[in-house]
mmCIF file of C-alpha atoms in Angstrom:
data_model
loop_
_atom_site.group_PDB
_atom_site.id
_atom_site.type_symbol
_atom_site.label_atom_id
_atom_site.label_comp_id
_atom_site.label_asym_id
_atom_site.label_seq_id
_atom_site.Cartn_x
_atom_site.Cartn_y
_atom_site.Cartn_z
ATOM 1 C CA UNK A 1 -4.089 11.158 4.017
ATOM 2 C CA UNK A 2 -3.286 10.406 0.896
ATOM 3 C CA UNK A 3 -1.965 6.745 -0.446
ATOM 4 C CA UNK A 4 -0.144 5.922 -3.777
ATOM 5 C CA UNK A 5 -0.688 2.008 -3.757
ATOM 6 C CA UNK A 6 1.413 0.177 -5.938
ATOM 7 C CA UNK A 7 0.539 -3.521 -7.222
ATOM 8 C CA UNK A 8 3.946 -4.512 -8.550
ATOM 9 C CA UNK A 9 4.757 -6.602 -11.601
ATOM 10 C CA UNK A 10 7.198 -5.699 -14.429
ATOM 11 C CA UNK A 11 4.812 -5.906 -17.686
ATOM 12 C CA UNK A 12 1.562 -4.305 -15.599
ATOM 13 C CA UNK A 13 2.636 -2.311 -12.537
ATOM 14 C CA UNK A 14 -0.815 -0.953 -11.164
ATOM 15 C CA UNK A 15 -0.861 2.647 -9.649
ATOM 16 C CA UNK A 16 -3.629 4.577 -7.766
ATOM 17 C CA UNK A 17 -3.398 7.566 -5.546
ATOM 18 C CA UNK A 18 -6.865 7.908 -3.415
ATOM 19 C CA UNK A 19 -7.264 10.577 -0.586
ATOM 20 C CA UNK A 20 -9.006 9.574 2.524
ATOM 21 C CA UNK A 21 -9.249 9.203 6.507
ATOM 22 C CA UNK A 22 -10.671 6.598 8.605
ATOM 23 C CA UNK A 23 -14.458 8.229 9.027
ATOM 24 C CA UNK A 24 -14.465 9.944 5.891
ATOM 25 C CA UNK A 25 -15.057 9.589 2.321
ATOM 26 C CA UNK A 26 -12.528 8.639 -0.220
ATOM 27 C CA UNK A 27 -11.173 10.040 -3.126
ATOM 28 C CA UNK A 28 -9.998 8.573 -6.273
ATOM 29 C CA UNK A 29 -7.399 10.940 -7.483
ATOM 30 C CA UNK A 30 -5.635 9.057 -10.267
ATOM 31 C CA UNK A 31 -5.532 5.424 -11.610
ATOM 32 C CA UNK A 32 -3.523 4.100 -14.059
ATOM 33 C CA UNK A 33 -1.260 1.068 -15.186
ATOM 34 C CA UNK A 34 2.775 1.327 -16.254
ATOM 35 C CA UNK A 35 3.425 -1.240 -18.657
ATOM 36 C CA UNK A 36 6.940 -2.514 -20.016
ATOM 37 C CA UNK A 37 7.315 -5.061 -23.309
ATOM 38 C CA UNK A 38 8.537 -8.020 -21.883
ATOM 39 C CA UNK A 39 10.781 -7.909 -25.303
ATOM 40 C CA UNK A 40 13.140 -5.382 -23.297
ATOM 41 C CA UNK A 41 16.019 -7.026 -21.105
ATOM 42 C CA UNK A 42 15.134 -6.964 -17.637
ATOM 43 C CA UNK A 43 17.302 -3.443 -16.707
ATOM 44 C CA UNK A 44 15.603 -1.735 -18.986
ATOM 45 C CA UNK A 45 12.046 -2.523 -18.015
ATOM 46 C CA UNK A 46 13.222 -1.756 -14.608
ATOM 47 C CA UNK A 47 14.476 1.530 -15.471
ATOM 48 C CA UNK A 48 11.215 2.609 -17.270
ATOM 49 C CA UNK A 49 9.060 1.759 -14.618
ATOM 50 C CA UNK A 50 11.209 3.626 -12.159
ATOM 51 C CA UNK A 51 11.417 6.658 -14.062
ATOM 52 C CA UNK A 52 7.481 6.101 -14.011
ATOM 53 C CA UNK A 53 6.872 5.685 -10.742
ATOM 54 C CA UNK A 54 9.250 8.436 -9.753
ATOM 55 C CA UNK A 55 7.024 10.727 -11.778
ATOM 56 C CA UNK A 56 3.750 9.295 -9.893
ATOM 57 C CA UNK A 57 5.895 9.814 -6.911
ATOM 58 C CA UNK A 58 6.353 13.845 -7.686
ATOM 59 C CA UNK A 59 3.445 14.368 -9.311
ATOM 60 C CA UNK A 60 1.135 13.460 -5.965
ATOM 61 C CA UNK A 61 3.857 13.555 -3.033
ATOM 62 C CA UNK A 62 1.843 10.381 -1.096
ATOM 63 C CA UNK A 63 2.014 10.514 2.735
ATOM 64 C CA UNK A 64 2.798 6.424 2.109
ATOM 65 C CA UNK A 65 2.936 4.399 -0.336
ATOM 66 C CA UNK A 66 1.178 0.556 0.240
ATOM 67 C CA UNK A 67 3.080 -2.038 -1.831
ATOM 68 C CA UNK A 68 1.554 -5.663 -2.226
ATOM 69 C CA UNK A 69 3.973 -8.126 -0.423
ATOM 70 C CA UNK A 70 5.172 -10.472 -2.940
ATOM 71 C CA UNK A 71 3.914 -14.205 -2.148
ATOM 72 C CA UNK A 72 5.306 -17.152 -3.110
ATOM 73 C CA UNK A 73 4.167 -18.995 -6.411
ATOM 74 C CA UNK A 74 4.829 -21.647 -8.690
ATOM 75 C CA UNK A 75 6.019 -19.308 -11.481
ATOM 76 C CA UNK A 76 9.420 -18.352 -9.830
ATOM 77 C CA UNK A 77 10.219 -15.911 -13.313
ATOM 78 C CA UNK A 78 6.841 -14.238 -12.580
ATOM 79 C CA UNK A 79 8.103 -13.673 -8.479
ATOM 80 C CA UNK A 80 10.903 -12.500 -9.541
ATOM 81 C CA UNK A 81 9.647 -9.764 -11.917
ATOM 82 C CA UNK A 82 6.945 -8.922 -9.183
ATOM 83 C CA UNK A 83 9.895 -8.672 -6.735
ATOM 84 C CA UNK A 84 11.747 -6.309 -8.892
ATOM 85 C CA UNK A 85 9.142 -4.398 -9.534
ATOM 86 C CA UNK A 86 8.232 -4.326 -5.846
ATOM 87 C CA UNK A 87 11.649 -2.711 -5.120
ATOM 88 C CA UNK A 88 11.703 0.059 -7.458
ATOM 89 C CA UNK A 89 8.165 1.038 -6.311
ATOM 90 C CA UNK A 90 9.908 1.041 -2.480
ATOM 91 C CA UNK A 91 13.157 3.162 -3.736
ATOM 92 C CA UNK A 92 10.934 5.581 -5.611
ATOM 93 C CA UNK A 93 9.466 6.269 -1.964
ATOM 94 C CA UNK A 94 11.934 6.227 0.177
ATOM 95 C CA UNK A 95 14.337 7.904 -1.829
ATOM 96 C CA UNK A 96 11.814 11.150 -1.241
ATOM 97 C CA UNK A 97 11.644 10.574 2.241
ATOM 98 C CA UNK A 98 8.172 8.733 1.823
ATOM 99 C CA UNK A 99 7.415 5.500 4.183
ATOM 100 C CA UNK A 100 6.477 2.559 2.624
ATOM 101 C CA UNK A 101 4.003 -0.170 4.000
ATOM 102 C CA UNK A 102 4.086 -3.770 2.757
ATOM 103 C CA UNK A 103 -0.070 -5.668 2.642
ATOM 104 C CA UNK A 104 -0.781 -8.799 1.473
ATOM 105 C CA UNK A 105 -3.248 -9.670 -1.234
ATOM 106 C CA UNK A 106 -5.646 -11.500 2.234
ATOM 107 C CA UNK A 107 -5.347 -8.461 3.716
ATOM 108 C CA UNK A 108 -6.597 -5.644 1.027
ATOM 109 C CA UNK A 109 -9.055 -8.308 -0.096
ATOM 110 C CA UNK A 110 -10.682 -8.555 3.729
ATOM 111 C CA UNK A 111 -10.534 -4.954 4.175
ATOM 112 C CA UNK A 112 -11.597 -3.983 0.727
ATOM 113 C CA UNK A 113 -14.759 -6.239 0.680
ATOM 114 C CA UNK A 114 -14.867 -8.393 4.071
ATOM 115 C CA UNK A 115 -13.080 -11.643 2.705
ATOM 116 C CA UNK A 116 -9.894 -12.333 2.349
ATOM 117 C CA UNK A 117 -10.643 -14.902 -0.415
ATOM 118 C CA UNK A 118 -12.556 -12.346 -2.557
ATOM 119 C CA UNK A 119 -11.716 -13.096 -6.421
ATOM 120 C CA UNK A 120 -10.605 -9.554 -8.276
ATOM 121 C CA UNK A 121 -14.233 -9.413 -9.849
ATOM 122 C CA UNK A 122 -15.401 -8.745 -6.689
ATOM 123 C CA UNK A 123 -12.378 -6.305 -5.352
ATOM 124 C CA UNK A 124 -13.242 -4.086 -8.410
ATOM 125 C CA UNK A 125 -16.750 -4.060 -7.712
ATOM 126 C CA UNK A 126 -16.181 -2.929 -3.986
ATOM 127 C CA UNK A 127 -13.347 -0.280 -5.476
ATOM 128 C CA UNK A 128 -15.826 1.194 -7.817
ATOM 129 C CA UNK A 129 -18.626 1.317 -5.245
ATOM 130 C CA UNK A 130 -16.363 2.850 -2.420
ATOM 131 C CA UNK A 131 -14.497 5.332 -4.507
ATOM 132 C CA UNK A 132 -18.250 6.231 -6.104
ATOM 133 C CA UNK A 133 -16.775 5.578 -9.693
ATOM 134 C CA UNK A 134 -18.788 4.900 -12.538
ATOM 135 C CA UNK A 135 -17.036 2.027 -13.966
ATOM 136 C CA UNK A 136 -14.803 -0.519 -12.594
ATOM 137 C CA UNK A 137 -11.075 0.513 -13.247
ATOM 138 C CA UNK A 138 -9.106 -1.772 -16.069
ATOM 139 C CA UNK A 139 -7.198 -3.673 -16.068
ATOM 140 C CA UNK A 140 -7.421 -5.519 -12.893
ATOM 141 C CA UNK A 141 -4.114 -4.306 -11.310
ATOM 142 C CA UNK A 142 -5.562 -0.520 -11.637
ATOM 143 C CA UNK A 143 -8.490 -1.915 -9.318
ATOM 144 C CA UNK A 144 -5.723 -3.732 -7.451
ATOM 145 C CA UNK A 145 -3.987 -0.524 -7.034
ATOM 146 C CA UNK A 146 -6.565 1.527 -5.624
ATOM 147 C CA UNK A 147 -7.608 -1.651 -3.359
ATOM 148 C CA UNK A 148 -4.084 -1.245 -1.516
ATOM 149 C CA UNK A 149 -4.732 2.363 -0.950
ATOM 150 C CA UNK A 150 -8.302 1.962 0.416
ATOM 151 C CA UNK A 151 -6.470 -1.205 2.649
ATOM 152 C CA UNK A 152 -3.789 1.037 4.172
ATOM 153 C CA UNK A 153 -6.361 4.086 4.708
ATOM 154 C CA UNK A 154 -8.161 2.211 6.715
ATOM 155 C CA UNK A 155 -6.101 -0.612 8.196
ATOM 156 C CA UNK A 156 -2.954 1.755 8.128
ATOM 157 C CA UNK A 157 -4.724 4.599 9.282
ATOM 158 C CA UNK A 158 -6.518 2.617 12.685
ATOM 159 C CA UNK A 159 -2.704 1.209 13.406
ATOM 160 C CA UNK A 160 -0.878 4.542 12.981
ATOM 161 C CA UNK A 161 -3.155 5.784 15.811
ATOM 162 C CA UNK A 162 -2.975 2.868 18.093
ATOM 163 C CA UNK A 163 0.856 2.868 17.877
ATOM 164 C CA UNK A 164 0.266 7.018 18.411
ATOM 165 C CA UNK A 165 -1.748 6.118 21.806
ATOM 166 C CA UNK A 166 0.671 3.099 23.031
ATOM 167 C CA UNK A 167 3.369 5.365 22.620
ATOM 168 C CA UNK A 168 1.237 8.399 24.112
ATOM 169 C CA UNK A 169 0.591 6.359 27.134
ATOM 170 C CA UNK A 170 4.898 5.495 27.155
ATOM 171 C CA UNK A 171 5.229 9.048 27.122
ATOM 172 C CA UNK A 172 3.296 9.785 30.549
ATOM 173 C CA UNK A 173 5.637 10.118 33.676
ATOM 174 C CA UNK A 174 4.056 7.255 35.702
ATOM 175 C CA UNK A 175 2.900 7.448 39.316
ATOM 176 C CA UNK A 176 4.865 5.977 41.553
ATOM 177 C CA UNK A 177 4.755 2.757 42.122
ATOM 178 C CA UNK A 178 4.275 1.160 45.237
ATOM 179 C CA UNK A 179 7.104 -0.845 47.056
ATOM 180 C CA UNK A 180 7.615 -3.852 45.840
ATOM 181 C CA UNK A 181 6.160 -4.031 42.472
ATOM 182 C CA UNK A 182 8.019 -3.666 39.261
ATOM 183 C CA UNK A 183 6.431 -1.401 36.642
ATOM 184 C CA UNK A 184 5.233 -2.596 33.111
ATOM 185 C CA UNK A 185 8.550 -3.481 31.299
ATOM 186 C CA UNK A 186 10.647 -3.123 33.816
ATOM 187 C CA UNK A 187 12.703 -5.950 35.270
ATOM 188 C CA UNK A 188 13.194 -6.184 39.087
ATOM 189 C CA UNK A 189 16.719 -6.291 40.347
ATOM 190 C CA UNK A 190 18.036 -7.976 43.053
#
């Protein structure tokens, strides 16, 4: 599988593609960090990280991309640019057809290194050490980025095939039931 993971924000958007499978090793195949002056108006900044993004997009067609949900802060300009951002990485993928899956920052941080109150010292570390690289990625949102990728490898990867096996198990004809009982789902009718 491989993951572009996006962490969104309109003056550092960080991007990392790694390849991997729940079992296996993982591979960092690109890290970097798109970057917009925050002298531009808004549109424009949008624009150029799109026609970024798109290009990451092409240049590694992703089976998913993993987005960091936006959370709610203090700053409401700094949401908002995180928000934006967070939508053009979503259109870039689903405008190719790619799915798109949403983590929060608890969530990469507890699969990335066992907490979910980790600080990004400590992401970075566990990114370098798990993608075997020999420095930790800069700036922080490049670690970020690959973080998200490692999360939905391995928490994506584990729910894609339990939702496989649920709907596996749908799938079978069932035996027949015996008289009187209603089968999973199913609502009895009188």
């Amino acid at each position: 599988m491989r993951v572009l993971g996006v962490d969104p924000g309109l003056t550092r958007c960080g991007v990392g593609v790694v390849d991997g499978d729940l079992g296996r090793p993982l591979t960092m195949v690109e890290v970097g960090v798109i970057r917009t002056a925050s002298s531009l108006p808004t549109p424009e900044r949008l624009l150029l990280l799109q026609t970024e993004l798109e290009d990451w997009v092409a240049r590694h067609r992703p089976d998913v991309v993993a987005i960091e949900r936006v959370f709610a802060d203090v700053n409401v300009a700094s949401v908002m640019g995180t928000a934006q951002a967070s939508a053009v990485a979503m259109l870039a993928a689903v405008s190719r057809g790619i799915p798109v899956q949403m983590h929060t920052p608890t969530e990469v941080k507890a699969a990335v290194t066992g907490s979910g109150r980790a600080d990004k010292t400590q992401v970075a570390a566990m990114v370098t050490r798990l993608l075997r690289l020999p420095a930790p990625p800069r700036p922080a949102d490049a670690a970020d980025a690959l973080a998200l990728a490692i999360c939905h490898i391995w928490r994506g990867g584990a729910q894609a095939r339990l939702d496989e096996a649920v709907a596996r198990q749908q799938a079978r004809p069932s035996a027949a039931s015996p008289a009187g009982t209603v089968a999973p789902g199913r609502v009895a009718s009188r």
